[in-house]
PDB file of N, CA and C in Angstrom:
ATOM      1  N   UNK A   1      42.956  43.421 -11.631  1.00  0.00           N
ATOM      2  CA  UNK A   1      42.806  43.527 -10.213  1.00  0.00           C
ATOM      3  C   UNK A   1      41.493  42.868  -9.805  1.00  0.00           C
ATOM      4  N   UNK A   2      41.531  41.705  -8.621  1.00  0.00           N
ATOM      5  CA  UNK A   2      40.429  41.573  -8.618  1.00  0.00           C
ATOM      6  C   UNK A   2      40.042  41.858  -6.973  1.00  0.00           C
ATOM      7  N   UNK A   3      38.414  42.147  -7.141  1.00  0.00           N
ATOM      8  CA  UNK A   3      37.570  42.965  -5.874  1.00  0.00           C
ATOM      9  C   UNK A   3      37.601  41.966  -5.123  1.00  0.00           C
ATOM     10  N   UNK A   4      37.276  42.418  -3.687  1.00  0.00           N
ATOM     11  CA  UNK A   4      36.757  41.514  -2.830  1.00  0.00           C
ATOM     12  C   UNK A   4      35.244  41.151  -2.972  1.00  0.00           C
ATOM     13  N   UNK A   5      35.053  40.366  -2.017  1.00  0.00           N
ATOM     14  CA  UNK A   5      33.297  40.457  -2.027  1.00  0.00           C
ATOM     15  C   UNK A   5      32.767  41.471  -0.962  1.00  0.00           C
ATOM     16  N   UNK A   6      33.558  41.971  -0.083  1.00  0.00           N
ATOM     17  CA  UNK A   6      33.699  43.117   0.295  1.00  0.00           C
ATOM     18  C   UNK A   6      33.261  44.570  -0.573  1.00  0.00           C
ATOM     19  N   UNK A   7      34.227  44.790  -1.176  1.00  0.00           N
ATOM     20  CA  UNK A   7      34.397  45.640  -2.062  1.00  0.00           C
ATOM     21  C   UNK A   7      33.399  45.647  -3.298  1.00  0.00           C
ATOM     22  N   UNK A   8      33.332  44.819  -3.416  1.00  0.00           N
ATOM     23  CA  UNK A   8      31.571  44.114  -4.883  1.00  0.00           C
ATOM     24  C   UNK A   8      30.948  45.045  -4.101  1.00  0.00           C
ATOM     25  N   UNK A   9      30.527  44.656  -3.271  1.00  0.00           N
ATOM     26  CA  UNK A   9      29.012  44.674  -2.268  1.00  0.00           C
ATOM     27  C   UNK A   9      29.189  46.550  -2.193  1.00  0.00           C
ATOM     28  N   UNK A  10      29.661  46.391  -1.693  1.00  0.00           N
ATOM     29  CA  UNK A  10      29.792  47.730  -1.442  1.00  0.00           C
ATOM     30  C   UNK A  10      29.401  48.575  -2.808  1.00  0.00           C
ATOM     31  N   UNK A  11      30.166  48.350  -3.726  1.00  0.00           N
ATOM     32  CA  UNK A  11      30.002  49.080  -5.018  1.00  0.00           C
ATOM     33  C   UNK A  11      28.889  49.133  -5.230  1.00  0.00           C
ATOM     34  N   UNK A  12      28.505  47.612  -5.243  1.00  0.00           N
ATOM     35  CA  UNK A  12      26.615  47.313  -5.731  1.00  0.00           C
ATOM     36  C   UNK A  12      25.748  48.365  -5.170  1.00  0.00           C
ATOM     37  N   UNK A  13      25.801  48.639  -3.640  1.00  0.00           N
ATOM     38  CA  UNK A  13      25.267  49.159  -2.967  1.00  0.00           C
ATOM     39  C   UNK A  13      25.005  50.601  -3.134  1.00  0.00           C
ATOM     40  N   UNK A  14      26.431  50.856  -3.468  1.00  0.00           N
ATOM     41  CA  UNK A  14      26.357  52.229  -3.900  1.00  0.00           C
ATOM     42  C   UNK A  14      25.642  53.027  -5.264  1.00  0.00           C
ATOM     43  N   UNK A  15      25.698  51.704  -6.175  1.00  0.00           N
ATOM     44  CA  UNK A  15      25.717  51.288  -7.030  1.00  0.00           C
ATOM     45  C   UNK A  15      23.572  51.812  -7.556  1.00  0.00           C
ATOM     46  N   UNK A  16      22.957  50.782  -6.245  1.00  0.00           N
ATOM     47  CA  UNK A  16      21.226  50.999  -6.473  1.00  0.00           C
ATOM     48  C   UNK A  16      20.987  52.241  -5.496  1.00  0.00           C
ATOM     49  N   UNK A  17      21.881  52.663  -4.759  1.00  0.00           N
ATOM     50  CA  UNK A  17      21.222  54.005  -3.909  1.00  0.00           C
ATOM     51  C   UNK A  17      21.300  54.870  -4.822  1.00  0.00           C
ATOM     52  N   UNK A  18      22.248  54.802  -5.915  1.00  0.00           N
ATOM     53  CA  UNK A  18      22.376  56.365  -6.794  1.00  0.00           C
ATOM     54  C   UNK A  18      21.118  55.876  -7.682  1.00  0.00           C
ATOM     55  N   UNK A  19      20.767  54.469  -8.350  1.00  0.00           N
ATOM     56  CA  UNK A  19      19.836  54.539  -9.260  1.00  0.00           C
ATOM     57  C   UNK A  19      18.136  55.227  -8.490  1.00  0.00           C
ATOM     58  N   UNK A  20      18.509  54.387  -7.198  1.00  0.00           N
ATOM     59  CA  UNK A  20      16.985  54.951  -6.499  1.00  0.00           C
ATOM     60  C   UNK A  20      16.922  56.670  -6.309  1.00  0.00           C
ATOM     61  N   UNK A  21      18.114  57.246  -6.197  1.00  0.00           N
ATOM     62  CA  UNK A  21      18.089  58.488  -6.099  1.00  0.00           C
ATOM     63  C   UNK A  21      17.885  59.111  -6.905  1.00  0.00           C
ATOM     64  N   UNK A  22      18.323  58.652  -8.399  1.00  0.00           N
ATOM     65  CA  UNK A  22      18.092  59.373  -9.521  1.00  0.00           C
ATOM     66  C   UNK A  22      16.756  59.561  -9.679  1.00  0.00           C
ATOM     67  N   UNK A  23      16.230  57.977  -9.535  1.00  0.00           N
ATOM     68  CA  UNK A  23      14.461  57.950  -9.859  1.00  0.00           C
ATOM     69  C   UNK A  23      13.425  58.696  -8.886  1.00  0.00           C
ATOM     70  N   UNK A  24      14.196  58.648  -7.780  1.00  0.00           N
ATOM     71  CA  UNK A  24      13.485  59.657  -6.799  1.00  0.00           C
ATOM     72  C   UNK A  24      13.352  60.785  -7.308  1.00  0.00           C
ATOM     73  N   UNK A  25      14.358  61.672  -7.721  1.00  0.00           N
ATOM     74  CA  UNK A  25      14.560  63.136  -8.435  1.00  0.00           C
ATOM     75  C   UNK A  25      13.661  63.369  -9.517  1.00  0.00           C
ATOM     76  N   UNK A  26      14.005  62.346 -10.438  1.00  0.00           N
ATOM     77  CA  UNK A  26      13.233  62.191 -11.569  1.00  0.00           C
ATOM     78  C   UNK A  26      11.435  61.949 -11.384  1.00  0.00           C
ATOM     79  N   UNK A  27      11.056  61.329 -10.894  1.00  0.00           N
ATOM     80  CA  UNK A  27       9.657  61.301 -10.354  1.00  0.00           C
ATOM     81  C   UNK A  27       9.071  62.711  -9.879  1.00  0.00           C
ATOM     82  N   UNK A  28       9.628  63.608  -9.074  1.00  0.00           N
ATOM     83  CA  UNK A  28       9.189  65.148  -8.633  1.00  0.00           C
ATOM     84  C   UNK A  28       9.133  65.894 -10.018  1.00  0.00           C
ATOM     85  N   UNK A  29      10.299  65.715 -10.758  1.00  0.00           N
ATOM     86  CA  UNK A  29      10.375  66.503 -11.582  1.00  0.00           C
ATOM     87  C   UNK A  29       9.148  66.241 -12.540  1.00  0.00           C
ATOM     88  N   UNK A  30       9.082  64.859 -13.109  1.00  0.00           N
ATOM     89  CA  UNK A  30       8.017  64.538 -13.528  1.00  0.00           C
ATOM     90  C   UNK A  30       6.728  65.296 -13.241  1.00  0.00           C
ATOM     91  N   UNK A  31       6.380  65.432 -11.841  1.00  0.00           N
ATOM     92  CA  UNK A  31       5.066  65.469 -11.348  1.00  0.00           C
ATOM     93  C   UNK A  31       5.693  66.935 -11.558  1.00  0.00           C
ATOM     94  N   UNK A  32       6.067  67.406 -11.823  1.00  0.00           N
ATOM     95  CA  UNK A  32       6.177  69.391 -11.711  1.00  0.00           C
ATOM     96  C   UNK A  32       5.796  69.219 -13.638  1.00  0.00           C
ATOM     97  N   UNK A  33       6.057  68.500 -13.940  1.00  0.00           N
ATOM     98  CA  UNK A  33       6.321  68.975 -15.595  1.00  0.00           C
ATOM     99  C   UNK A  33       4.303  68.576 -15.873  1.00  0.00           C
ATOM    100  N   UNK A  34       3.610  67.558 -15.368  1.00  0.00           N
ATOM    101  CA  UNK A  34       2.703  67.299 -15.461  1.00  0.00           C
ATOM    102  C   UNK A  34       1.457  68.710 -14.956  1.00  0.00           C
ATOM    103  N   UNK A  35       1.971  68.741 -13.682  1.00  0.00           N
ATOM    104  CA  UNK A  35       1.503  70.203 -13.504  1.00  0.00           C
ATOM    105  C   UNK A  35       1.643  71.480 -14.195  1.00  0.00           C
ATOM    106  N   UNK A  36       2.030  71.433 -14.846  1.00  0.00           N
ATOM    107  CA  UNK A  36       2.429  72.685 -15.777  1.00  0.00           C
ATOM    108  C   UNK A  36       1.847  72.438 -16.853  1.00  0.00           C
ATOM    109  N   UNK A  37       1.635  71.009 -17.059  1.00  0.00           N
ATOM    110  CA  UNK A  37       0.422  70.687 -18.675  1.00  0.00           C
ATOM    111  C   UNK A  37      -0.698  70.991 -18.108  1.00  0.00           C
ATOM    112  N   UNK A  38      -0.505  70.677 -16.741  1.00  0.00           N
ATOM    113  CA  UNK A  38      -1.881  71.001 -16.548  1.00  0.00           C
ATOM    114  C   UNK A  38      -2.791  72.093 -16.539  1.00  0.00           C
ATOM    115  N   UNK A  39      -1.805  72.952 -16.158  1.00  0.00           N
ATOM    116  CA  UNK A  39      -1.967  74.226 -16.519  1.00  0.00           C
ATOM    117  C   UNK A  39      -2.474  75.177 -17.731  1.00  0.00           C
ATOM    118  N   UNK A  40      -1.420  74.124 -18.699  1.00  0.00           N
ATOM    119  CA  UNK A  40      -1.511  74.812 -19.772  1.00  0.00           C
ATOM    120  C   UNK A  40      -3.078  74.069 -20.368  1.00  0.00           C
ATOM    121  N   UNK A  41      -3.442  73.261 -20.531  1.00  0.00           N
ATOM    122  CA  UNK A  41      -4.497  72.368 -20.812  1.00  0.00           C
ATOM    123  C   UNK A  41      -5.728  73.370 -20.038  1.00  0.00           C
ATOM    124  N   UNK A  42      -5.771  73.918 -18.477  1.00  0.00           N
ATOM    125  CA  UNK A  42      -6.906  74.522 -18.097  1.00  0.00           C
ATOM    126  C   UNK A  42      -6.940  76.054 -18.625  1.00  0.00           C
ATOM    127  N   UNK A  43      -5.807  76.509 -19.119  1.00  0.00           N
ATOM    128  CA  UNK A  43      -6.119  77.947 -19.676  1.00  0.00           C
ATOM    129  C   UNK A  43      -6.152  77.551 -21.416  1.00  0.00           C
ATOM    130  N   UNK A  44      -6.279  76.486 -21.551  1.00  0.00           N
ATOM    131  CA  UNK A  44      -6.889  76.336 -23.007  1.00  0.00           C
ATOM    132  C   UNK A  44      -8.620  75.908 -22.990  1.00  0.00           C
ATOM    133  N   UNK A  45      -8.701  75.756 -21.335  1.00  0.00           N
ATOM    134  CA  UNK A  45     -10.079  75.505 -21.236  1.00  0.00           C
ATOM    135  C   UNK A  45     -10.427  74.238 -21.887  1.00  0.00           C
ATOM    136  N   UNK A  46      -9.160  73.135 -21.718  1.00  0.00           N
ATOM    137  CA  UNK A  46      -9.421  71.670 -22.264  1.00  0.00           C
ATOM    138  C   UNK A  46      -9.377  70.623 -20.694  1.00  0.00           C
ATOM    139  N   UNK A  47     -10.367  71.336 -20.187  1.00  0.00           N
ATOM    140  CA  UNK A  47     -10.785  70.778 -18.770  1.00  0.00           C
ATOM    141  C   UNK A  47     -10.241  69.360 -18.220  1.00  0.00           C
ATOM    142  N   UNK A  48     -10.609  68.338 -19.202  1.00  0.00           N
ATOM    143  CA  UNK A  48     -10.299  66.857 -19.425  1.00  0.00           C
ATOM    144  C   UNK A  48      -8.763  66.202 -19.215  1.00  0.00           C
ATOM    145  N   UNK A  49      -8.171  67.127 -20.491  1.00  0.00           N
ATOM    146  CA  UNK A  49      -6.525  67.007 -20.014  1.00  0.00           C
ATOM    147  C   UNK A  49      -5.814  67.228 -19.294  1.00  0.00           C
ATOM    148  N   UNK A  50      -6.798  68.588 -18.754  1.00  0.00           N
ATOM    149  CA  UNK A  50      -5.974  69.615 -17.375  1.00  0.00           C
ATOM    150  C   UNK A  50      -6.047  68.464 -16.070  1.00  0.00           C
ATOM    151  N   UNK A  51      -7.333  67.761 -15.912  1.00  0.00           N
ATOM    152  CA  UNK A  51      -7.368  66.906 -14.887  1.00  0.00           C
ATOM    153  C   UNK A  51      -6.256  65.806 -14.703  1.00  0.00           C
ATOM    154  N   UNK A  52      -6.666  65.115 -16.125  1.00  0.00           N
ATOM    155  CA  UNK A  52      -5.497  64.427 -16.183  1.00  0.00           C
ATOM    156  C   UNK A  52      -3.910  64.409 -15.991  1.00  0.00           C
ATOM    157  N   UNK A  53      -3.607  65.366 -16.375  1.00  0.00           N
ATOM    158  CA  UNK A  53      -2.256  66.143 -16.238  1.00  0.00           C
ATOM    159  C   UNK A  53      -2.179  66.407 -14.333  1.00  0.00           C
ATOM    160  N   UNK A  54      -3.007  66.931 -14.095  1.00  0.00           N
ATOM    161  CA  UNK A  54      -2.936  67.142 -12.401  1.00  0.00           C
ATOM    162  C   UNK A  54      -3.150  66.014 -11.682  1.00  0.00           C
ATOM    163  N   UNK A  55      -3.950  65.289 -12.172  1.00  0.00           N
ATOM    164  CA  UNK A  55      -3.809  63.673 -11.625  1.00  0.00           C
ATOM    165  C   UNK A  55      -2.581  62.936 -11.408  1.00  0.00           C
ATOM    166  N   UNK A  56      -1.980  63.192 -12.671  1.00  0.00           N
ATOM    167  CA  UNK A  56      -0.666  61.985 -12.850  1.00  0.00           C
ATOM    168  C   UNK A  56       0.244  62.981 -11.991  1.00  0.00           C
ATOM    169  N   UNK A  57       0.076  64.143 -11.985  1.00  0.00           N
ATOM    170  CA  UNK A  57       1.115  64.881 -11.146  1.00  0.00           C
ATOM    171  C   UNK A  57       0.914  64.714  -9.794  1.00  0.00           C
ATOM    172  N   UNK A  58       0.125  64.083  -8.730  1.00  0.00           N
ATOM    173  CA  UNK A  58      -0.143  64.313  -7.579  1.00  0.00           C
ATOM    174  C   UNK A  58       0.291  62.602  -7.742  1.00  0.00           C
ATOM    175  N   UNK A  59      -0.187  61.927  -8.629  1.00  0.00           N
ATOM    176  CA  UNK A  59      -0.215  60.663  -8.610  1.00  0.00           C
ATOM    177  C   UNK A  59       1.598  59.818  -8.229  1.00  0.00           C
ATOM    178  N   UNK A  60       2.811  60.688  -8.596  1.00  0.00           N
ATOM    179  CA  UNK A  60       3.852  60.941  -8.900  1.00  0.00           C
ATOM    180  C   UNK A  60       4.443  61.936  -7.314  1.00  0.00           C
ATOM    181  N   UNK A  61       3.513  62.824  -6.675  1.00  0.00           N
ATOM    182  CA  UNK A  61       4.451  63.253  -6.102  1.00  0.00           C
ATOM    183  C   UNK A  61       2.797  63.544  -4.695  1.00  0.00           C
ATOM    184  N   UNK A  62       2.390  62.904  -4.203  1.00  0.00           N
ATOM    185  CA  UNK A  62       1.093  63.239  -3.429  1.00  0.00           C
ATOM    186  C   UNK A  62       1.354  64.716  -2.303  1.00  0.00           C
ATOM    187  N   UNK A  63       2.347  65.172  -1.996  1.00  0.00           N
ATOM    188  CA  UNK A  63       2.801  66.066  -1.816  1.00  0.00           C
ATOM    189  C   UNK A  63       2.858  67.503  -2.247  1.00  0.00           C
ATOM    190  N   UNK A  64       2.325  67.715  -3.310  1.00  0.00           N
ATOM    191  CA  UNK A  64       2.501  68.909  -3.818  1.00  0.00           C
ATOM    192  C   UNK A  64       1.422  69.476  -3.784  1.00  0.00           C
ATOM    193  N   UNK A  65       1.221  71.161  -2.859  1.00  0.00           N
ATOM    194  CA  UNK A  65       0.225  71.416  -2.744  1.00  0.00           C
ATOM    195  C   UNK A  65      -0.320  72.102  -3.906  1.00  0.00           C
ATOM    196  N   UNK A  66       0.574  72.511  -4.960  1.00  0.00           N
ATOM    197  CA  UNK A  66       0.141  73.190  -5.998  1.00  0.00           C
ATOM    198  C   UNK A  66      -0.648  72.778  -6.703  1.00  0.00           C
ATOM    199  N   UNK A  67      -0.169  71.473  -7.096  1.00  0.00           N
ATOM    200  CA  UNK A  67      -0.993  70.727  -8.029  1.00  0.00           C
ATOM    201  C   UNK A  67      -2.205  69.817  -7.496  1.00  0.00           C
ATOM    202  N   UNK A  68      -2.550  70.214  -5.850  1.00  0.00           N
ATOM    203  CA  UNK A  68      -3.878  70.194  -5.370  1.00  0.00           C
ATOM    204  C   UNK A  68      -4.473  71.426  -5.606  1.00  0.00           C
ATOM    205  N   UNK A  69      -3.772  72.421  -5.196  1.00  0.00           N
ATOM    206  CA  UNK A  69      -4.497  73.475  -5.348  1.00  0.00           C
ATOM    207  C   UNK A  69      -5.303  73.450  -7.083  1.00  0.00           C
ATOM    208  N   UNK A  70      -4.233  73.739  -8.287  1.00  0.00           N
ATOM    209  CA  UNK A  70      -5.006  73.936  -9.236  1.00  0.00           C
ATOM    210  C   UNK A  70      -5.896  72.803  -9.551  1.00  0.00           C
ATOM    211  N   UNK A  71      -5.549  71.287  -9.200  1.00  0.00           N
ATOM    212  CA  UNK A  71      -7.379  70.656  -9.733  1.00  0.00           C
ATOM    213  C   UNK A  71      -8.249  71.234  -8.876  1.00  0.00           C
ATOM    214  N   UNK A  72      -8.210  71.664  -7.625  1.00  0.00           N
ATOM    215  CA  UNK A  72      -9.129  72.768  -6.960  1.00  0.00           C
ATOM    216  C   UNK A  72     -10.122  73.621  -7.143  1.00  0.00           C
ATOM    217  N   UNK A  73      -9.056  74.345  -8.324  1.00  0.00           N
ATOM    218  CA  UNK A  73      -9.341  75.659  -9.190  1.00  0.00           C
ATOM    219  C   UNK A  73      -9.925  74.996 -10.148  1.00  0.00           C
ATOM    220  N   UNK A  74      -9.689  74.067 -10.857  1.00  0.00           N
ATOM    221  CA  UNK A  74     -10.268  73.282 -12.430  1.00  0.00           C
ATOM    222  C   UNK A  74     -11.829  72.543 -11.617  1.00  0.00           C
ATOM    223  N   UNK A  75     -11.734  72.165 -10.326  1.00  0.00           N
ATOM    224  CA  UNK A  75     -13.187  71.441 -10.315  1.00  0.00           C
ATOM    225  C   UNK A  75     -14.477  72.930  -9.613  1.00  0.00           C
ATOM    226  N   UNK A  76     -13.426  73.970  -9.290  1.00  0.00           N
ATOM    227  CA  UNK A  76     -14.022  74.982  -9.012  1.00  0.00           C
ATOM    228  C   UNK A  76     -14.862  75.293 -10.187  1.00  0.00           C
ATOM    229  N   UNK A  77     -13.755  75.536 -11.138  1.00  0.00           N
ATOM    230  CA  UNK A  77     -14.708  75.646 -12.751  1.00  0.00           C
ATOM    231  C   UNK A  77     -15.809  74.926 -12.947  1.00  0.00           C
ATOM    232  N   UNK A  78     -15.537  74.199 -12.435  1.00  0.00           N
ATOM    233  CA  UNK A  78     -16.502  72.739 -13.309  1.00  0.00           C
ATOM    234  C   UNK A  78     -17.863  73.004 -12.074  1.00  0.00           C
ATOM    235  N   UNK A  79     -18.152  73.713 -11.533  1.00  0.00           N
ATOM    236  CA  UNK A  79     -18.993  73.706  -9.952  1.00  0.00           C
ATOM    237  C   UNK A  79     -18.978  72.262  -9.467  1.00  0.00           C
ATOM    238  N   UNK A  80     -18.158  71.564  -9.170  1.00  0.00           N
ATOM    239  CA  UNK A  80     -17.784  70.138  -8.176  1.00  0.00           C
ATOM    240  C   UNK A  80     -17.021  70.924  -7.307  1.00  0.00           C
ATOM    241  N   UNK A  81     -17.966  71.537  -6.164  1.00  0.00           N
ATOM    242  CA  UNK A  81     -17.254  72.307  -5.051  1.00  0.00           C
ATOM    243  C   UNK A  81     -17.352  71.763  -4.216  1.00  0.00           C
ATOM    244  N   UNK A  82     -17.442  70.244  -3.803  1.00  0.00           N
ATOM    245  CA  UNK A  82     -17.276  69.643  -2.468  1.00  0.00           C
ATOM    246  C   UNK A  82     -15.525  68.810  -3.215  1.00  0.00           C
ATOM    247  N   UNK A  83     -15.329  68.732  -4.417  1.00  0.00           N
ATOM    248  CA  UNK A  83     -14.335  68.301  -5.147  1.00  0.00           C
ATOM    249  C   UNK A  83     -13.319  69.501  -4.845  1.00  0.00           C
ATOM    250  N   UNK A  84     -13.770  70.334  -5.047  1.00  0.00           N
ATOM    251  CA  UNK A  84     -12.747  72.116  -4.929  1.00  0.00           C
ATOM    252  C   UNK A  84     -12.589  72.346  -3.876  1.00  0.00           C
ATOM    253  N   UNK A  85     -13.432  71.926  -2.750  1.00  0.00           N
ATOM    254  CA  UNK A  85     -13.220  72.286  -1.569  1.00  0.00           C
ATOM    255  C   UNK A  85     -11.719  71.142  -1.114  1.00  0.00           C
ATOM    256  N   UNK A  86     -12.115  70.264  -0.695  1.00  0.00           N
ATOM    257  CA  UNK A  86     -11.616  68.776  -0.746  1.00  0.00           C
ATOM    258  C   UNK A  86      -9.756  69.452  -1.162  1.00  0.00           C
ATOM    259  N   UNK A  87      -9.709  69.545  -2.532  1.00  0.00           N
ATOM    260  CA  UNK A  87      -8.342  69.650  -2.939  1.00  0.00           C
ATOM    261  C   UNK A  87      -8.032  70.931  -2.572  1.00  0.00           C
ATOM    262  N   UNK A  88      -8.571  71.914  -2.164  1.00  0.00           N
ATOM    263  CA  UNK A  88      -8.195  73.046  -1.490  1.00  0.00           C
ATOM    264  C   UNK A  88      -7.273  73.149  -0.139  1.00  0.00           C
ATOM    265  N   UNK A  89      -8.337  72.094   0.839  1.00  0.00           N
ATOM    266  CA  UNK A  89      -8.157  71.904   2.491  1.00  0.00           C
ATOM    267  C   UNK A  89      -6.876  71.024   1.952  1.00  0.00           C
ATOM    268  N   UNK A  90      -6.682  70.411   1.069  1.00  0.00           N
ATOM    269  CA  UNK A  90      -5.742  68.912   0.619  1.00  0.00           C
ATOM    270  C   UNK A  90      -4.601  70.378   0.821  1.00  0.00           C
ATOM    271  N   UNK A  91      -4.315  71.263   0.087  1.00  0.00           N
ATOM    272  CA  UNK A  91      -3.212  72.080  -0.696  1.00  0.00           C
ATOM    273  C   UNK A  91      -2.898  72.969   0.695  1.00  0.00           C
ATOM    274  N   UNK A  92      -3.944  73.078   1.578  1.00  0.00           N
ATOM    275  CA  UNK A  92      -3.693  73.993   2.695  1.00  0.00           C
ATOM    276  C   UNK A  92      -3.055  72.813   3.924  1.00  0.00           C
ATOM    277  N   UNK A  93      -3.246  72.112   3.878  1.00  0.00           N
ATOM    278  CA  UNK A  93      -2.596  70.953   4.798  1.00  0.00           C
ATOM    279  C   UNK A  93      -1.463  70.658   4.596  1.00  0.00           C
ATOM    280  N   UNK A  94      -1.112  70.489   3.199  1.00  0.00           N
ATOM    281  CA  UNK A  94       0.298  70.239   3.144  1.00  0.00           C
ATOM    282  C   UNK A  94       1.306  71.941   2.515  1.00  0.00           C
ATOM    283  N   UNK A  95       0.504  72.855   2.800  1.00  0.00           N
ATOM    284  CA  UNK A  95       1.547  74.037   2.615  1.00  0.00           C
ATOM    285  C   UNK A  95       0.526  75.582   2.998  1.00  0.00           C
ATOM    286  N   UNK A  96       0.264  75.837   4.568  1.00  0.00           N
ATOM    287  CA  UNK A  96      -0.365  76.537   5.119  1.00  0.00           C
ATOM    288  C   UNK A  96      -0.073  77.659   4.516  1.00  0.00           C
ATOM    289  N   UNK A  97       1.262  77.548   3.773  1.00  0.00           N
ATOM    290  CA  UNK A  97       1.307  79.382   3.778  1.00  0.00           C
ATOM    291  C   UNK A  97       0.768  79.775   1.964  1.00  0.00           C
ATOM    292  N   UNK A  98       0.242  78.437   1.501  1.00  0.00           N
ATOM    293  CA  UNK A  98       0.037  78.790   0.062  1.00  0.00           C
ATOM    294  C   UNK A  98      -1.478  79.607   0.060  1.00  0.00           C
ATOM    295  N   UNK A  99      -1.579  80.735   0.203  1.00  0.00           N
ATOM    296  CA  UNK A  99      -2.594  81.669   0.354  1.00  0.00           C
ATOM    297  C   UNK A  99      -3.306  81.532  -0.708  1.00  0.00           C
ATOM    298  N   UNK A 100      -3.409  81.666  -2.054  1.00  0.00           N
ATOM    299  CA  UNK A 100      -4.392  81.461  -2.911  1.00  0.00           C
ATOM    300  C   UNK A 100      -5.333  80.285  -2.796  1.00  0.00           C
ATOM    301  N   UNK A 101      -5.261  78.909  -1.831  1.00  0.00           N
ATOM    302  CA  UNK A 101      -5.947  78.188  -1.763  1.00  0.00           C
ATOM    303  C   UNK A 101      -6.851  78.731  -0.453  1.00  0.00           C
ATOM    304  N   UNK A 102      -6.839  79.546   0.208  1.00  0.00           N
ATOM    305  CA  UNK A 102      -7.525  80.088   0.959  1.00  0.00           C
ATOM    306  C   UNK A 102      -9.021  81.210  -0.335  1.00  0.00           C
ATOM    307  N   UNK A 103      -9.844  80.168  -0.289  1.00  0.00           N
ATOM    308  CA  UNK A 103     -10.847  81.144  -0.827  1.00  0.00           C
ATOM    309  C   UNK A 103     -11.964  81.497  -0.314  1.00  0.00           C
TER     310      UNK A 103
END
């Protein structure tokens, strides 16, 4: 059977919206899985990785107030409190009702 060029096109089309969608999905998830190293990295008190890990996670999804909030909490540690402050107001801007960034 053969397609139209109609019918191609169309497929194609359908074709890169599902790949862009997948990678869309896949990218959040990413940045959630990074946050969670990051996590785990600052309650090992391996400061360095924890950043990193929260970096690539914001880097991946700039949206997420969580993973502003905890480099927040990690530069809080570190006393870089114009840094803690900064990603705090960052985590309260994009999700007013996340109360623990209220300190």
């Amino acid at each position: 059977m053969k397609l139209s060029k109609q019918a191609k096109f169309a497929i194609l089309t359908c074709t890169i919206i599902f790949v862009i969608a997948m990678l869309y999905v896949g990218k959040y998830q990413f940045a959630s899985y990074y946050n969670k190293q990051g996590i785990v990295y600052y309650n090992l008190k391996e400061y360095d990785k924890a950043l990193a890990n929260y970096n690539k996670a914001i880097a991946l999804n700039p949206n997420d107030a969580a993973a502003y909030y905890n480099r927040g909490k990690l530069y809080h540690e570190l006393k870089d409190y114009d840094k803690a402050l900064a990603n705090y107001n960052k985590a309260i801007a994009l999700n007013p009702n996340l109360s623990q960034a209220y300190i």
